[in-house]
Amino acid sequence: TISSLLKRLWHHISPRRRGQFGLLLVLMLLASFAEIVSIGAVLPFLGALTSPERIFNLPTFQHFIQLLKLTEANQLILPLTIAFAVAALIAGGMRLLLLWASMRLSYAAGADLSLSIYRRTLYQPYAVHCARNSSEIINGISSKTGNAINTIINILSLISSSIILAAILFVLLVLDPTIALLAFGGFALIYAFIIHLTRNRLLINS
């Protein structure tokens, strides 16, 4: 099964790489937090554009207003725009950093596996080398290791996307469970409809 293969693959990864995978998990959590902050910054920004008086009178923003010494509601637009832009840039930067770290770690782990396979192949008895086809050895070092790297990349992408999705969904459920469930159910139906339409074409193309 896939789970047993992943366990075997994990045992072949060095302790150093395992520690780096742990750090990558921390980076995924930080990226999900940045996504939440960027989404949370959208609402005050839109509120300042549409009805700044309402935002100006909210108790939540009174400390922020006093800190910036604002006297009129329209003065909220500039600082909230800057806050939204900074939050969006940080979230985008965290996503790029997470993508870079995931790809770099995946290929580093793949390189370690290639070296391990090559080293074990070299130290096989001479009779084994005579009985084996050299193309099988090359295929094992290059193609199969490449497949392992792609598997690691796909798993890391799935984990990071799941963490970000779970964090966003949790915050939305805390703020408004009804709207969050309706939105999540609506997007799920849209994705299911798209998958139903494209499944046959994907099977033919694959």
CSV table of C-alpha atoms in Angstrom, one decimal:
chain,number,residue,atom,x,y,z
A,1,THR,CA,0.0,0.0,0.0
A,2,ILE,CA,0.9,3.7,-0.3
A,3,SER,CA,1.2,4.1,3.5
A,4,SER,CA,3.7,1.2,3.8
A,5,LEU,CA,5.8,2.6,0.9
A,6,LEU,CA,5.8,6.0,2.6
A,7,LYS,CA,7.0,4.5,5.9
A,8,ARG,CA,9.8,2.6,4.1
A,9,LEU,CA,10.7,5.8,2.3
A,10,TRP,CA,10.8,7.7,5.6
A,11,HIS,CA,13.1,5.2,7.1
A,12,HIS,CA,15.6,5.8,4.3
A,13,ILE,CA,15.7,9.5,4.9
A,14,SER,CA,18.6,10.7,7.0
A,15,PRO,CA,17.9,12.2,10.5
A,16,ARG,CA,19.2,15.6,9.3
A,17,ARG,CA,16.5,15.7,6.6
A,18,ARG,CA,13.9,14.6,9.1
A,19,GLY,CA,14.7,17.6,11.2
A,20,GLN,CA,14.5,19.8,8.2
A,21,PHE,CA,11.0,18.3,7.4
A,22,GLY,CA,10.0,19.3,11.0
A,23,LEU,CA,11.2,22.9,10.4
A,24,LEU,CA,9.2,22.8,7.1
A,25,LEU,CA,6.1,21.9,9.1
A,26,VAL,CA,6.6,24.9,11.3
A,27,LEU,CA,7.0,27.1,8.2
A,28,MET,CA,3.7,25.6,6.9
A,29,LEU,CA,2.0,26.7,10.2
A,30,LEU,CA,3.5,30.2,9.9
A,31,ALA,CA,2.3,30.4,6.3
A,32,SER,CA,-1.3,29.4,7.3
A,33,PHE,CA,-1.2,32.1,10.0
A,34,ALA,CA,-0.1,34.7,7.4
A,35,GLU,CA,-3.0,33.7,5.2
A,36,ILE,CA,-5.4,34.2,8.1
A,37,VAL,CA,-4.0,37.6,8.8
A,38,SER,CA,-4.2,38.6,5.1
A,39,ILE,CA,-7.8,37.4,4.9
A,40,GLY,CA,-8.7,39.3,8.1
A,41,ALA,CA,-7.2,42.5,6.8
A,42,VAL,CA,-9.6,42.4,3.8
A,43,LEU,CA,-12.7,43.2,5.9
A,44,PRO,CA,-11.5,46.4,7.5
A,45,PHE,CA,-10.0,47.5,4.2
A,46,LEU,CA,-13.3,47.0,2.4
A,47,GLY,CA,-15.2,48.6,5.3
A,48,ALA,CA,-13.0,51.7,5.1
A,49,LEU,CA,-13.7,52.0,1.4
A,50,THR,CA,-17.5,51.6,1.6
A,51,SER,CA,-18.4,53.0,5.1
A,52,PRO,CA,-15.5,54.5,6.9
A,53,GLU,CA,-17.8,56.1,9.5
A,54,ARG,CA,-18.9,52.7,10.7
A,55,ILE,CA,-15.3,51.5,11.0
A,56,PHE,CA,-14.3,54.7,12.8
A,57,ASN,CA,-16.9,54.1,15.5
A,58,LEU,CA,-16.2,50.5,16.2
A,59,PRO,CA,-14.7,49.9,19.7
A,60,THR,CA,-12.2,47.4,18.2
A,61,PHE,CA,-10.4,50.2,16.2
A,62,GLN,CA,-10.4,52.9,18.9
A,63,HIS,CA,-6.9,52.0,20.2
A,64,PHE,CA,-5.6,52.0,16.6
A,65,ILE,CA,-7.3,55.3,15.9
A,66,GLN,CA,-5.8,56.9,19.0
A,67,LEU,CA,-2.4,55.5,18.3
A,68,LEU,CA,-2.4,57.2,14.8
A,69,LYS,CA,-4.2,60.3,16.2
A,70,LEU,CA,-6.9,60.2,13.5
A,71,THR,CA,-9.7,62.7,13.8
A,72,GLU,CA,-11.9,61.9,10.7
A,73,ALA,CA,-13.3,58.7,9.3
A,74,ASN,CA,-11.8,59.2,5.8
A,75,GLN,CA,-8.3,59.2,7.4
A,76,LEU,CA,-8.7,55.4,8.0
A,77,ILE,CA,-8.5,54.6,4.3
A,78,LEU,CA,-4.7,55.1,3.9
A,79,PRO,CA,-3.5,53.2,7.0
A,80,LEU,CA,-5.9,50.3,6.4
A,81,THR,CA,-4.9,50.1,2.8
A,82,ILE,CA,-1.2,50.0,3.8
A,83,ALA,CA,-2.0,47.3,6.4
A,84,PHE,CA,-3.9,45.2,3.8
A,85,ALA,CA,-1.0,45.6,1.3
A,86,VAL,CA,1.6,44.6,3.9
A,87,ALA,CA,-0.4,41.6,5.0
A,88,ALA,CA,-1.0,40.5,1.4
A,89,LEU,CA,2.7,40.9,0.6
A,90,ILE,CA,3.8,39.0,3.7
A,91,ALA,CA,1.3,36.1,2.9
A,92,GLY,CA,2.6,36.0,-0.7
A,93,GLY,CA,6.2,36.0,0.5
A,94,MET,CA,5.5,33.2,2.9
A,95,ARG,CA,3.9,31.1,0.2
A,96,LEU,CA,6.9,31.7,-2.1
A,97,LEU,CA,9.2,30.8,0.8
A,98,LEU,CA,7.2,27.7,1.6
A,99,LEU,CA,7.3,26.6,-2.1
A,100,TRP,CA,11.1,27.2,-2.3
A,101,ALA,CA,11.8,25.3,0.9
A,102,SER,CA,9.6,22.4,-0.1
A,103,MET,CA,11.2,22.0,-3.6
A,104,ARG,CA,14.7,22.4,-2.2
A,105,LEU,CA,14.2,19.9,0.6
A,106,SER,CA,12.5,17.4,-1.8
A,107,TYR,CA,15.4,17.5,-4.2
A,108,ALA,CA,17.9,17.4,-1.4
A,109,ALA,CA,16.2,14.2,0.0
A,110,GLY,CA,16.1,12.8,-3.5
A,111,ALA,CA,19.8,13.5,-3.9
A,112,ASP,CA,20.5,11.7,-0.7
A,113,LEU,CA,18.5,8.7,-1.9
A,114,SER,CA,20.4,8.7,-5.2
A,115,LEU,CA,23.8,8.7,-3.4
A,116,SER,CA,22.6,5.9,-1.1
A,117,ILE,CA,21.4,3.7,-4.0
A,118,TYR,CA,24.6,4.4,-6.0
A,119,ARG,CA,26.8,3.6,-2.9
A,120,ARG,CA,25.0,0.3,-2.2
A,121,THR,CA,25.2,-0.6,-5.8
A,122,LEU,CA,28.9,-0.1,-6.0
A,123,TYR,CA,29.6,-2.3,-3.0
A,124,GLN,CA,27.6,-5.3,-4.3
A,125,PRO,CA,29.6,-8.5,-5.0
A,126,TYR,CA,31.1,-8.9,-8.4
A,127,ALA,CA,28.8,-11.7,-9.3
A,128,VAL,CA,25.8,-9.4,-8.8
A,129,HIS,CA,27.3,-6.9,-11.2
A,130,CYS,CA,27.8,-9.6,-13.8
A,131,ALA,CA,24.3,-10.8,-13.5
A,132,ARG,CA,22.7,-7.4,-13.6
A,133,ASN,CA,22.0,-5.2,-16.6
A,134,SER,CA,23.6,-1.8,-16.3
A,135,SER,CA,20.5,-0.1,-17.7
A,136,GLU,CA,18.5,-1.4,-14.7
A,137,ILE,CA,21.0,0.2,-12.3
A,138,ILE,CA,20.9,3.5,-14.2
A,139,ASN,CA,17.1,3.3,-14.2
A,140,GLY,CA,17.0,2.7,-10.5
A,141,ILE,CA,19.3,5.6,-9.7
A,142,SER,CA,17.7,8.2,-12.1
A,143,SER,CA,14.1,7.4,-12.9
A,144,LYS,CA,13.0,5.7,-9.7
A,145,THR,CA,14.6,8.4,-7.6
A,146,GLY,CA,12.9,11.0,-9.7
A,147,ASN,CA,9.6,9.3,-9.0
A,148,ALA,CA,10.4,9.4,-5.3
A,149,ILE,CA,11.2,13.1,-5.5
A,150,ASN,CA,7.9,13.8,-7.3
A,151,THR,CA,6.1,11.8,-4.6
A,152,ILE,CA,7.7,13.9,-1.8
A,153,ILE,CA,6.8,17.1,-3.6
A,154,ASN,CA,3.1,16.0,-4.0
A,155,ILE,CA,2.9,15.0,-0.4
A,156,LEU,CA,4.4,18.3,0.9
A,157,SER,CA,2.0,20.3,-1.4
A,158,LEU,CA,-0.9,18.3,0.0
A,159,ILE,CA,0.1,18.8,3.6
A,160,SER,CA,0.7,22.5,3.2
A,161,SER,CA,-2.6,23.1,1.4
A,162,SER,CA,-4.5,21.0,4.0
A,163,ILE,CA,-2.9,23.0,6.9
A,164,ILE,CA,-3.8,26.4,5.2
A,165,LEU,CA,-7.3,25.2,4.4
A,166,ALA,CA,-7.9,23.9,7.9
A,167,ALA,CA,-6.6,27.1,9.5
A,168,ILE,CA,-8.8,29.3,7.3
A,169,LEU,CA,-11.8,27.1,7.8
A,170,PHE,CA,-11.3,27.1,11.6
A,171,VAL,CA,-11.2,30.9,11.7
A,172,LEU,CA,-14.2,31.2,9.5
A,173,LEU,CA,-16.2,28.8,11.7
A,174,VAL,CA,-15.3,30.8,14.8
A,175,LEU,CA,-16.4,34.0,13.2
A,176,ASP,CA,-19.6,32.8,11.4
A,177,PRO,CA,-20.3,29.0,11.3
A,178,THR,CA,-23.3,29.3,9.0
A,179,ILE,CA,-21.6,31.4,6.3
A,180,ALA,CA,-18.4,29.3,6.6
A,181,LEU,CA,-20.2,26.0,6.1
A,182,LEU,CA,-22.3,27.4,3.2
A,183,ALA,CA,-19.2,28.8,1.5
A,184,PHE,CA,-17.2,25.5,2.1
A,185,GLY,CA,-20.1,23.4,0.8
A,186,GLY,CA,-20.6,25.6,-2.2
A,187,PHE,CA,-16.9,25.4,-3.2
A,188,ALA,CA,-17.0,21.7,-2.6
A,189,LEU,CA,-19.9,21.3,-5.0
A,190,ILE,CA,-18.2,23.4,-7.6
A,191,TYR,CA,-15.0,21.3,-7.4
A,192,ALA,CA,-17.0,18.1,-7.5
A,193,PHE,CA,-18.8,19.3,-10.6
A,194,ILE,CA,-15.5,20.3,-12.3
A,195,ILE,CA,-14.0,16.9,-11.5
A,196,HIS,CA,-17.1,15.1,-12.8
A,197,LEU,CA,-16.8,17.0,-16.1
A,198,THR,CA,-13.1,16.5,-16.6
A,199,ARG,CA,-12.6,13.0,-15.2
A,200,ASN,CA,-13.2,11.2,-18.5
A,201,ARG,CA,-11.0,13.6,-20.4
A,202,LEU,CA,-8.2,13.1,-17.8
A,203,LEU,CA,-8.5,9.3,-18.1
A,204,ILE,CA,-8.2,9.5,-21.9
A,205,ASN,CA,-5.3,11.8,-21.8
A,206,SER,CA,-3.5,9.8,-19.1
